Amino acid sequence: MVMQLHNTLTRQKEPLRLLDPQQKKVRLYTCGPTVYDFAHLGNFRAYLFEDLLQRHLEARSYDVDRVMNLTDVDDKTIRGARTQGIKLAEFTQRYKEAFFADCKTLRLRPARAYPAATDPENIAAMIEMIRDLIEKKHAYQAEDGSVYFRITSFADYGKLAHVDLTEQRPSGRVQSDEYEKEQIADFALWKAWTPDDGDVRWESPWGAGRPGWHIECSAMATRLLGNQIDLHCGGVDNIFPHHEAEIAQCECVTGKKFVGLWMHCAHLMVEGSKMSKSAGNFYTARELMNRGWSGRELRYALLTVHYRIPLNFTMEGLEASRQALARIDTWSERLQEFAAMDTSIQTFEKLGPIDLGDFFNALDDDLNISAALAVLFDVIRESNRLIDTKKLSPAEAGGLLQWWKKVNEVLALEPDVSVTIPDEVKMLLAARQAAREAKNWSESDRLRDEIAALGWQIKDTKNDQRLVPV
Ligand SMILES: [Zn+2]
């Protein structure tokens, strides 16, 4: 089955077409955090959707080359540093570190590169791009000293956000990085220095100043991934003006189509309303950790709603995630102990009526996580039933565990501390199972003591044995 992904540009699901199909190489750019605060749940929803995309592509043997930028200079970071009376770099460093720590907690697979906007080579690339845009008459320096992109010079402007310039009149110029579609205007590429910027300034052919947010991503994406990339992701908030501007900047410089397929993750709501600091429902990942939730519980809660459906984040939802994970853990522990009775592994494609490949097939369909999880829970139910009725062999349980391992490469939901049962204990356990089946209770008890001496407690259930480290 060919992977189908929803393209924001065409508003349709499309087969994944790559620039380099032979090598199965996927050039993927994902907009990263603005490091002026701890990343919040809405941010992490987008990063988790991108993580699922990357992991599934890798499960399908694609070679993913992902870049995620760090916006460490913009209106918000400068304001934050000034408020605290510290240097911009010192201010943003704290949030960069926190971001990477949170990514680890949430089990996000690292990108190949995390370029920061203020890296000298990136500033140089931005200046070069702006110079090129001016030369090609797509940009101009205004009386205020700043350089703006002339949106009427690019016929395709508005194609991503579906804004029609013939219907909507541009309203002059806009300095701010973020604005609504109704305020469509020439946007800033280079912002001339003002006293509010303090010591945050770089020299350029247009005088001292700093880059606009949009040019940062265009320059870093093309510098690290090339003029054309396969996939570009972000949250729906990024579509306009950020990604619209990225397309305009890149395509005017290179004359080539910038991105093959655009993917955007829907909003996150908290308890039914928009997350905001004033409403008191604003959560960062670390706040929830401090309240006793684990990274994988949060991962499950944010990952398991399809990325194009708005996610209503609730405490009940987190509680349900905890229960779902407990169910998965109990099942995988049971499988492990059962499989330990026989070290041979028998792989198979169908478990009763369930096709095991359907987990991955579901994700091929625009990352249909709900259908993929339905396959997982069907497998859990069916394999539990087969073990209960003695219709599953330990070797088949071993095969199922291999399938779970592949599934978990995509989901990353394993327990925080994974317990490995030593081979010696596995053998004793198998011997004890045989003794039990032969109703040789004294031998069974003797083996129980021997296993206990090695630090494992056995819990007998109706049909099998479970091991718990003491
Ligand atoms: Zn970006």
Short mmCIF file of C-alpha atoms and ligand atoms in Angstrom, two decimals:
data_model
loop_
_atom_site.label_atom_id
_atom_site.label_comp_id
_atom_site.label_asym_id
_atom_site.label_seq_id
_atom_site.Cartn_x
_atom_site.Cartn_y
_atom_site.Cartn_z
CA MET A 1 0.00 0.00 0.00
CA VAL A 2 1.34 3.43 -0.91
CA MET A 3 1.41 5.88 1.94
CA GLN A 4 -1.22 8.59 1.59
CA LEU A 5 -0.86 11.87 3.43
CA HIS A 6 -3.11 14.91 3.60
CA ASN A 7 -1.59 17.88 1.80
CA THR A 8 -2.67 21.27 3.17
CA LEU A 9 -1.84 22.80 -0.20
CA THR A 10 -4.43 20.75 -2.11
CA ARG A 11 -6.65 19.90 0.89
CA GLN A 12 -6.49 16.28 -0.26
CA LYS A 13 -4.86 13.03 0.64
CA GLU A 14 -2.08 12.31 -1.80
CA PRO A 15 0.42 9.51 -2.30
CA LEU A 16 3.81 10.36 -0.84
CA ARG A 17 5.98 11.32 -3.81
CA LEU A 18 9.64 11.85 -3.07
CA LEU A 19 12.38 13.84 -4.74
CA ASP A 20 14.64 10.84 -4.28
CA PRO A 21 12.40 7.76 -4.49
CA GLN A 22 15.24 5.30 -5.17
CA GLN A 23 16.94 6.03 -1.87
CA LYS A 24 13.57 6.42 -0.11
CA LYS A 25 15.01 9.61 1.33
CA VAL A 26 12.54 11.96 3.01
CA ARG A 27 13.66 15.53 3.55
CA LEU A 28 11.48 16.68 6.41
CA TYR A 29 11.40 20.14 7.96
CA THR A 30 9.46 20.72 11.16
CA CYS A 31 9.02 24.16 12.69
CA GLY A 32 10.43 24.10 16.18
CA PRO A 33 9.79 26.08 19.34
CA THR A 34 10.30 29.75 19.99
CA VAL A 35 12.45 29.48 23.09
CA TYR A 36 10.93 32.24 25.21
CA ASP A 37 9.06 29.94 27.61
CA PHE A 38 8.56 26.24 28.37
CA ALA A 39 6.85 24.52 25.44
CA HIS A 40 3.15 23.91 26.14
CA LEU A 41 0.82 21.04 25.34
CA GLY A 42 -0.27 22.53 22.02
CA ASN A 43 3.38 22.67 20.92
CA PHE A 44 3.98 19.11 22.01
CA ARG A 45 0.90 17.85 20.25
CA ALA A 46 2.46 19.05 16.99
CA TYR A 47 5.89 17.61 17.86
CA LEU A 48 4.33 14.25 18.75
CA PHE A 49 2.44 14.13 15.47
CA GLU A 50 5.74 14.78 13.70
CA ASP A 51 7.38 12.07 15.78
CA LEU A 52 4.68 9.60 14.76
CA LEU A 53 5.20 10.59 11.13
CA GLN A 54 8.97 10.11 11.37
CA ARG A 55 8.73 6.81 13.22
CA HIS A 56 6.15 5.40 10.82
CA LEU A 57 8.18 6.46 7.80
CA GLU A 58 11.18 4.72 9.36
CA ALA A 59 9.10 1.62 10.06
CA ARG A 60 8.35 1.64 6.33
CA SER A 61 12.10 1.78 5.62
CA TYR A 62 12.27 5.42 4.59
CA ASP A 63 15.46 7.30 5.33
CA VAL A 64 14.16 10.36 7.17
CA ASP A 65 16.38 13.43 7.29
CA ARG A 66 14.58 15.76 9.67
CA VAL A 67 15.54 19.26 10.68
CA MET A 68 13.83 21.21 13.45
CA ASN A 69 14.69 24.85 14.03
CA LEU A 70 14.90 26.76 17.28
CA THR A 71 13.64 30.33 17.05
CA ASP A 72 15.92 32.10 19.48
CA VAL A 73 15.44 35.66 18.27
CA ASP A 74 12.07 37.32 17.74
CA ASP A 75 9.82 39.87 19.44
CA LYS A 76 8.96 37.49 22.29
CA THR A 77 12.49 36.32 23.14
CA ILE A 78 13.82 39.88 23.09
CA ARG A 79 11.02 41.05 25.38
CA GLY A 80 11.66 38.15 27.77
CA ALA A 81 15.40 38.82 28.02
CA ARG A 82 14.84 42.53 28.60
CA THR A 83 12.27 41.89 31.31
CA GLN A 84 14.75 39.70 33.15
CA GLY A 85 17.65 42.05 32.44
CA ILE A 86 19.85 39.32 30.94
CA LYS A 87 21.47 38.68 27.57
CA LEU A 88 19.25 37.13 24.89
CA ALA A 89 21.50 34.06 24.56
CA GLU A 90 21.44 33.43 28.30
CA PHE A 91 17.66 33.81 28.36
CA THR A 92 17.01 31.42 25.45
CA GLN A 93 19.58 28.84 26.60
CA ARG A 94 17.45 27.97 29.61
CA TYR A 95 14.44 27.22 27.41
CA LYS A 96 16.47 25.34 24.83
CA GLU A 97 17.70 23.00 27.55
CA ALA A 98 14.19 22.62 28.96
CA PHE A 99 12.88 21.84 25.49
CA PHE A 100 15.37 19.03 24.94
CA ALA A 101 14.68 17.61 28.39
CA ASP A 102 10.93 17.61 27.68
CA CYS A 103 11.50 15.96 24.29
CA LYS A 104 13.36 13.18 26.04
CA THR A 105 10.60 12.73 28.61
CA LEU A 106 8.04 12.50 25.83
CA ARG A 107 10.25 10.07 23.90
CA LEU A 108 10.57 12.18 20.78
CA ARG A 109 13.08 10.76 18.33
CA PRO A 110 15.76 13.40 17.78
CA ALA A 111 16.00 15.34 14.54
CA ARG A 112 19.27 15.27 12.59
CA ALA A 113 19.83 18.96 13.29
CA TYR A 114 18.39 21.68 15.50
CA PRO A 115 19.65 24.88 13.89
CA ALA A 116 19.21 28.02 15.95
CA ALA A 117 18.29 31.24 14.18
CA THR A 118 21.16 33.16 15.82
CA ASP A 119 23.88 30.73 14.65
CA PRO A 120 26.22 32.93 12.54
CA GLU A 121 25.93 30.65 9.48
CA ASN A 122 22.14 30.92 9.64
CA ILE A 123 22.14 34.72 10.00
CA ALA A 124 24.48 34.82 6.98
CA ALA A 125 22.11 32.59 4.98
CA MET A 126 19.15 34.85 5.87
CA ILE A 127 21.02 37.98 4.78
CA GLU A 128 21.99 36.28 1.53
CA MET A 129 18.39 35.29 0.86
CA ILE A 130 17.10 38.81 1.54
CA ARG A 131 19.78 40.30 -0.73
CA ASP A 132 18.65 37.93 -3.49
CA LEU A 133 14.98 38.84 -2.98
CA ILE A 134 15.78 42.55 -3.26
CA GLU A 135 17.80 41.94 -6.41
CA LYS A 136 14.90 40.04 -7.96
CA LYS A 137 12.52 42.89 -6.97
CA HIS A 138 10.53 40.72 -4.57
CA ALA A 139 11.64 42.82 -1.62
CA TYR A 140 12.41 46.44 -0.82
CA GLN A 141 13.74 48.56 1.98
CA ALA A 142 11.06 50.92 3.30
CA GLU A 143 11.44 54.39 4.87
CA ASP A 144 11.47 52.81 8.34
CA GLY A 145 14.75 51.08 7.40
CA SER A 146 13.23 47.59 7.46
CA VAL A 147 13.11 45.28 4.45
CA TYR A 148 9.75 43.89 3.35
CA PHE A 149 8.61 41.16 1.01
CA ARG A 150 6.37 42.53 -1.75
CA ILE A 151 3.50 40.02 -1.78
CA THR A 152 2.02 41.23 -5.06
CA SER A 153 5.29 40.22 -6.77
CA PHE A 154 4.57 36.53 -6.20
CA ALA A 155 1.54 35.27 -8.13
CA ASP A 156 1.20 32.18 -5.93
CA TYR A 157 1.04 34.16 -2.69
CA GLY A 158 -1.88 32.83 -0.65
CA LYS A 159 -2.01 29.37 -2.20
CA LEU A 160 -1.38 27.49 1.04
CA ALA A 161 -3.83 29.41 3.21
CA HIS A 162 -6.24 29.84 0.28
CA VAL A 163 -6.12 33.61 0.41
CA ASP A 164 -7.10 35.30 -2.85
CA LEU A 165 -5.22 38.54 -3.40
CA THR A 166 -7.62 39.62 -6.12
CA GLU A 167 -10.42 39.58 -3.57
CA GLN A 168 -8.51 40.86 -0.59
CA ARG A 169 -6.54 44.05 -0.72
CA PRO A 170 -3.19 44.03 0.99
CA SER A 171 -3.16 46.60 3.77
CA GLY A 172 0.32 48.02 3.36
CA ARG A 173 3.08 46.66 5.56
CA VAL A 174 3.25 44.60 8.71
CA GLN A 175 6.21 44.49 11.11
CA SER A 176 4.89 41.92 13.54
CA ASP A 177 5.66 38.25 12.81
CA GLU A 178 2.16 37.10 13.63
CA TYR A 179 -1.05 38.51 12.17
CA GLU A 180 -4.42 37.40 10.85
CA LYS A 181 -5.36 36.70 7.25
CA GLU A 182 -7.49 39.86 7.27
CA GLN A 183 -4.35 41.92 7.89
CA ILE A 184 -2.62 40.58 4.80
CA ALA A 185 0.29 42.84 3.92
CA ASP A 186 3.94 43.03 2.87
CA PHE A 187 5.79 41.29 5.70
CA ALA A 188 9.15 42.07 7.29
CA LEU A 189 12.24 40.15 6.20
CA TRP A 190 14.72 42.32 8.08
CA LYS A 191 13.69 44.51 11.00
CA ALA A 192 15.71 47.68 11.45
CA TRP A 193 17.16 48.05 14.95
CA THR A 194 15.09 50.02 17.47
CA PRO A 195 16.03 50.92 21.08
CA ASP A 196 13.64 48.16 22.27
CA ASP A 197 16.02 45.61 20.76
CA GLY A 198 18.79 46.61 23.19
CA ASP A 199 22.03 44.89 22.19
CA VAL A 200 20.30 42.39 19.90
CA ARG A 201 21.55 43.43 16.48
CA TRP A 202 23.42 42.17 13.46
CA GLU A 203 25.05 44.22 10.73
CA SER A 204 23.56 43.90 7.26
CA PRO A 205 23.64 45.73 3.91
CA TRP A 206 20.47 47.52 5.14
CA GLY A 207 21.90 48.64 8.45
CA ALA A 208 21.80 47.06 11.88
CA GLY A 209 18.80 44.96 12.71
CA ARG A 210 17.52 41.42 13.02
CA PRO A 211 15.73 38.89 10.82
CA GLY A 212 11.98 38.35 10.72
CA TRP A 213 10.72 34.97 11.92
CA HIS A 214 9.64 33.71 8.49
CA ILE A 215 12.99 34.20 6.75
CA GLU A 216 14.65 32.23 9.56
CA CYS A 217 12.85 29.02 8.57
CA SER A 218 13.29 29.54 4.82
CA ALA A 219 17.02 30.04 5.22
CA MET A 220 17.57 27.17 7.63
CA ALA A 221 15.40 24.71 5.68
CA THR A 222 17.14 25.37 2.36
CA ARG A 223 20.61 25.55 3.91
CA LEU A 224 20.30 22.19 5.64
CA LEU A 225 17.92 20.24 3.40
CA GLY A 226 18.28 21.82 -0.03
CA ASN A 227 16.10 24.07 -2.19
CA GLN A 228 13.39 21.48 -2.42
CA ILE A 229 12.10 19.31 0.38
CA ASP A 230 9.57 16.49 0.56
CA LEU A 231 7.60 17.24 3.68
CA HIS A 232 7.10 20.29 5.87
CA CYS A 233 5.07 20.14 9.06
CA GLY A 234 3.76 22.42 11.76
CA GLY A 235 0.62 23.35 13.64
CA VAL A 236 -2.38 24.88 11.84
CA ASP A 237 -1.39 28.22 13.40
CA ASN A 238 1.71 28.13 11.22
CA ILE A 239 -0.17 28.01 7.91
CA PHE A 240 -0.70 31.74 7.82
CA PRO A 241 1.34 33.84 7.71
CA HIS A 242 4.41 31.73 8.57
CA HIS A 243 4.32 28.95 6.00
CA GLU A 244 2.75 31.14 3.36
CA ALA A 245 5.73 33.47 3.79
CA GLU A 246 8.21 30.57 3.71
CA ILE A 247 6.85 29.47 0.33
CA ALA A 248 7.00 33.01 -1.08
CA GLN A 249 10.58 33.57 0.11
CA CYS A 250 11.97 30.22 -1.02
CA GLU A 251 10.21 29.99 -4.36
CA CYS A 252 11.14 33.55 -5.32
CA VAL A 253 14.80 32.84 -4.57
CA THR A 254 15.11 29.36 -6.11
CA GLY A 255 12.40 29.42 -8.80
CA LYS A 256 11.52 25.90 -7.70
CA LYS A 257 8.63 24.36 -5.82
CA PHE A 258 9.75 24.48 -2.18
CA VAL A 259 7.72 21.71 -0.53
CA GLY A 260 6.13 18.57 -1.96
CA LEU A 261 3.60 18.03 0.79
CA TRP A 262 2.52 20.23 3.70
CA MET A 263 1.09 18.65 6.84
CA HIS A 264 -0.51 20.53 9.72
CA CYS A 265 -1.71 19.40 13.09
CA ALA A 266 -5.06 20.68 14.43
CA HIS A 267 -5.54 22.76 17.58
CA LEU A 268 -5.44 21.53 21.12
CA MET A 269 -8.17 22.54 23.54
CA VAL A 270 -8.08 22.03 27.30
CA GLU A 271 -11.30 20.93 28.99
CA GLY A 272 -13.23 22.21 25.96
CA SER A 273 -11.77 25.69 25.72
CA LYS A 274 -8.81 27.38 24.13
CA MET A 275 -5.70 27.05 26.25
CA SER A 276 -4.68 30.42 27.65
CA LYS A 277 -2.80 31.70 30.65
CA SER A 278 -5.66 33.99 31.64
CA ALA A 279 -8.19 31.13 31.61
CA GLY A 280 -5.97 29.15 34.00
CA ASN A 281 -5.91 26.09 31.73
CA PHE A 282 -2.47 26.62 30.29
CA TYR A 283 -0.26 23.59 30.73
CA THR A 284 3.36 22.89 29.99
CA ALA A 285 4.54 19.30 29.81
CA ARG A 286 6.60 19.71 32.97
CA GLU A 287 3.67 21.02 35.00
CA LEU A 288 1.82 17.80 34.33
CA MET A 289 4.91 15.78 35.28
CA ASN A 290 5.02 17.69 38.56
CA ARG A 291 1.44 16.62 39.16
CA GLY A 292 2.48 12.98 38.91
CA TRP A 293 1.79 12.15 35.28
CA SER A 294 4.52 10.38 33.38
CA GLY A 295 5.97 11.30 30.01
CA ARG A 296 4.54 8.24 28.36
CA GLU A 297 1.06 8.92 29.76
CA LEU A 298 1.22 12.39 28.29
CA ARG A 299 2.63 10.95 25.08
CA TYR A 300 -0.28 8.53 24.85
CA ALA A 301 -2.86 11.25 25.52
CA LEU A 302 -1.43 13.57 22.86
CA LEU A 303 -0.56 10.96 20.27
CA THR A 304 -3.67 8.90 20.11
CA VAL A 305 -6.06 11.42 18.58
CA HIS A 306 -5.70 11.80 14.82
CA TYR A 307 -3.54 14.81 14.07
CA ARG A 308 -6.13 16.59 11.93
CA ILE A 309 -8.85 16.35 14.57
CA PRO A 310 -8.86 19.04 17.29
CA LEU A 311 -7.78 17.38 20.53
CA ASN A 312 -9.71 18.12 23.68
CA PHE A 313 -7.20 17.52 26.46
CA THR A 314 -8.80 16.60 29.78
CA MET A 315 -7.74 15.08 33.08
CA GLU A 316 -10.17 12.21 32.38
CA GLY A 317 -8.34 11.70 29.11
CA LEU A 318 -5.05 11.41 30.98
CA GLU A 319 -6.62 8.97 33.41
CA ALA A 320 -7.90 6.91 30.44
CA SER A 321 -4.37 6.96 28.99
CA ARG A 322 -3.01 5.57 32.25
CA GLN A 323 -5.55 2.75 32.12
CA ALA A 324 -4.89 1.98 28.47
CA LEU A 325 -1.15 1.77 29.18
CA ALA A 326 -1.75 -0.49 32.17
CA ARG A 327 -3.70 -2.79 29.88
CA ILE A 328 -0.89 -2.84 27.35
CA ASP A 329 1.70 -3.45 30.10
CA THR A 330 -0.24 -6.34 31.64
CA TRP A 331 -0.61 -7.93 28.23
CA SER A 332 3.03 -7.56 27.21
CA GLU A 333 4.24 -8.86 30.59
CA ARG A 334 1.96 -11.83 30.25
CA LEU A 335 3.21 -12.50 26.73
CA GLN A 336 6.83 -12.23 27.89
CA GLU A 337 6.39 -14.70 30.68
CA PHE A 338 4.42 -17.07 28.50
CA ALA A 339 6.92 -16.82 25.67
CA ALA A 340 9.71 -17.58 28.16
CA MET A 341 8.45 -21.16 28.40
CA ASP A 342 9.84 -21.82 24.95
CA THR A 343 12.65 -19.76 23.50
CA SER A 344 11.81 -20.56 19.87
CA ILE A 345 9.86 -17.91 18.01
CA GLN A 346 7.10 -18.50 15.55
CA THR A 347 6.16 -15.48 13.50
CA PHE A 348 2.85 -15.27 11.69
CA GLU A 349 0.80 -12.68 9.88
CA LYS A 350 -2.68 -13.36 11.13
CA LEU A 351 -3.90 -13.80 14.67
CA GLY A 352 -7.36 -15.30 14.27
CA PRO A 353 -9.27 -12.82 12.13
CA ILE A 354 -6.72 -10.02 12.71
CA ASP A 355 -4.12 -9.15 10.10
CA LEU A 356 -1.07 -8.00 12.09
CA GLY A 357 0.11 -5.83 9.19
CA ASP A 358 -3.04 -3.73 9.53
CA PHE A 359 -1.44 -1.68 12.30
CA PHE A 360 1.04 -0.27 9.77
CA ASN A 361 -1.52 -0.22 6.93
CA ALA A 362 -3.73 2.03 9.07
CA LEU A 363 -0.87 4.47 9.57
CA ASP A 364 -0.21 4.46 5.82
CA ASP A 365 -3.63 6.07 5.53
CA ASP A 366 -2.69 9.60 6.65
CA LEU A 367 -1.47 8.34 10.05
CA ASN A 368 -4.82 6.88 11.06
CA ILE A 369 -3.78 6.28 14.66
CA SER A 370 -7.28 5.36 15.87
CA ALA A 371 -7.50 2.48 13.39
CA ALA A 372 -3.92 1.43 14.24
CA LEU A 373 -4.69 1.35 17.97
CA ALA A 374 -7.88 -0.59 17.28
CA VAL A 375 -5.66 -3.28 15.71
CA LEU A 376 -3.41 -3.28 18.79
CA PHE A 377 -6.30 -3.65 21.21
CA ASP A 378 -7.89 -6.35 19.04
CA VAL A 379 -4.60 -8.23 19.19
CA ILE A 380 -4.49 -7.82 22.98
CA ARG A 381 -8.02 -9.13 23.38
CA GLU A 382 -7.54 -12.01 20.97
CA SER A 383 -4.16 -13.15 22.31
CA ASN A 384 -5.40 -13.03 25.90
CA ARG A 385 -8.33 -15.18 24.86
CA LEU A 386 -6.05 -17.64 23.06
CA ILE A 387 -3.73 -17.93 26.07
CA ASP A 388 -6.71 -18.46 28.38
CA THR A 389 -8.03 -21.24 26.18
CA LYS A 390 -4.54 -22.72 25.67
CA LYS A 391 -4.72 -22.10 21.96
CA LEU A 392 -1.59 -20.00 21.72
CA SER A 393 1.82 -21.60 22.01
CA PRO A 394 4.75 -19.92 23.81
CA ALA A 395 6.56 -19.82 20.44
CA GLU A 396 3.62 -17.94 18.96
CA ALA A 397 3.66 -15.59 21.95
CA GLY A 398 7.31 -14.97 21.06
CA GLY A 399 6.21 -14.10 17.52
CA LEU A 400 3.60 -11.69 18.85
CA LEU A 401 6.23 -10.05 21.03
CA GLN A 402 8.32 -9.44 17.94
CA TRP A 403 5.33 -7.77 16.30
CA TRP A 404 4.80 -5.66 19.44
CA LYS A 405 8.43 -4.63 19.33
CA LYS A 406 7.99 -3.31 15.77
CA VAL A 407 4.73 -1.60 16.71
CA ASN A 408 6.41 -0.05 19.70
CA GLU A 409 9.20 1.37 17.55
CA VAL A 410 6.41 3.59 16.23
CA LEU A 411 4.40 4.14 19.41
CA ALA A 412 7.24 4.20 21.99
CA LEU A 413 4.96 3.26 24.86
CA GLU A 414 7.09 0.72 26.71
CA PRO A 415 7.15 0.99 30.52
CA ASP A 416 9.73 3.37 31.92
CA VAL A 417 11.76 0.66 33.55
CA SER A 418 11.83 -2.40 31.39
CA VAL A 419 12.61 -5.57 33.30
CA THR A 420 14.66 -8.22 31.56
CA ILE A 421 14.18 -11.72 32.81
CA PRO A 422 17.51 -13.62 32.93
CA ASP A 423 17.74 -16.79 30.84
CA GLU A 424 18.36 -18.93 33.92
CA VAL A 425 15.08 -17.77 35.42
CA LYS A 426 13.28 -18.33 32.12
CA MET A 427 14.48 -21.94 32.05
CA LEU A 428 13.44 -22.59 35.62
CA LEU A 429 10.07 -21.05 34.86
CA ALA A 430 9.57 -23.33 31.87
CA ALA A 431 10.55 -26.34 34.00
CA ARG A 432 8.06 -25.27 36.66
CA GLN A 433 5.30 -24.91 34.06
CA ALA A 434 6.00 -28.47 32.93
CA ALA A 435 5.93 -29.68 36.55
CA ARG A 436 2.61 -27.95 37.09
CA GLU A 437 1.13 -29.50 33.98
CA ALA A 438 2.33 -32.91 35.20
CA LYS A 439 0.73 -32.07 38.57
CA ASN A 440 4.10 -32.61 40.25
CA TRP A 441 3.45 -30.10 43.00
CA SER A 442 6.53 -30.79 45.11
CA GLU A 443 8.80 -30.15 42.11
CA SER A 444 6.77 -27.03 41.29
CA ASP A 445 7.28 -25.73 44.84
CA ARG A 446 10.97 -26.54 44.78
CA LEU A 447 11.39 -24.58 41.52
CA ARG A 448 9.41 -21.70 42.98
CA ASP A 449 11.92 -21.51 45.85
CA GLU A 450 14.83 -21.72 43.46
CA ILE A 451 13.40 -18.87 41.36
CA ALA A 452 12.73 -16.87 44.55
CA ALA A 453 16.37 -17.31 45.53
CA LEU A 454 17.30 -15.60 42.27
CA GLY A 455 15.16 -12.59 43.18
CA TRP A 456 11.89 -13.31 41.38
CA GLN A 457 8.49 -13.90 42.83
CA ILE A 458 5.98 -16.03 40.92
CA LYS A 459 2.32 -15.17 40.79
CA ASP A 460 0.28 -18.13 39.65
CA THR A 461 -2.81 -17.40 37.58
CA LYS A 462 -5.35 -19.89 36.34
CA ASN A 463 -3.46 -20.77 33.21
CA ASP A 464 0.04 -19.45 33.58
CA GLN A 465 2.65 -17.92 35.83
CA ARG A 466 3.71 -14.30 36.15
CA LEU A 467 7.07 -13.12 37.36
CA VAL A 468 7.60 -10.05 39.51
CA PRO A 469 11.07 -8.89 40.57
CA VAL A 470 11.37 -8.80 44.36
ZN ZN B 1 9.09 27.76 10.85
#
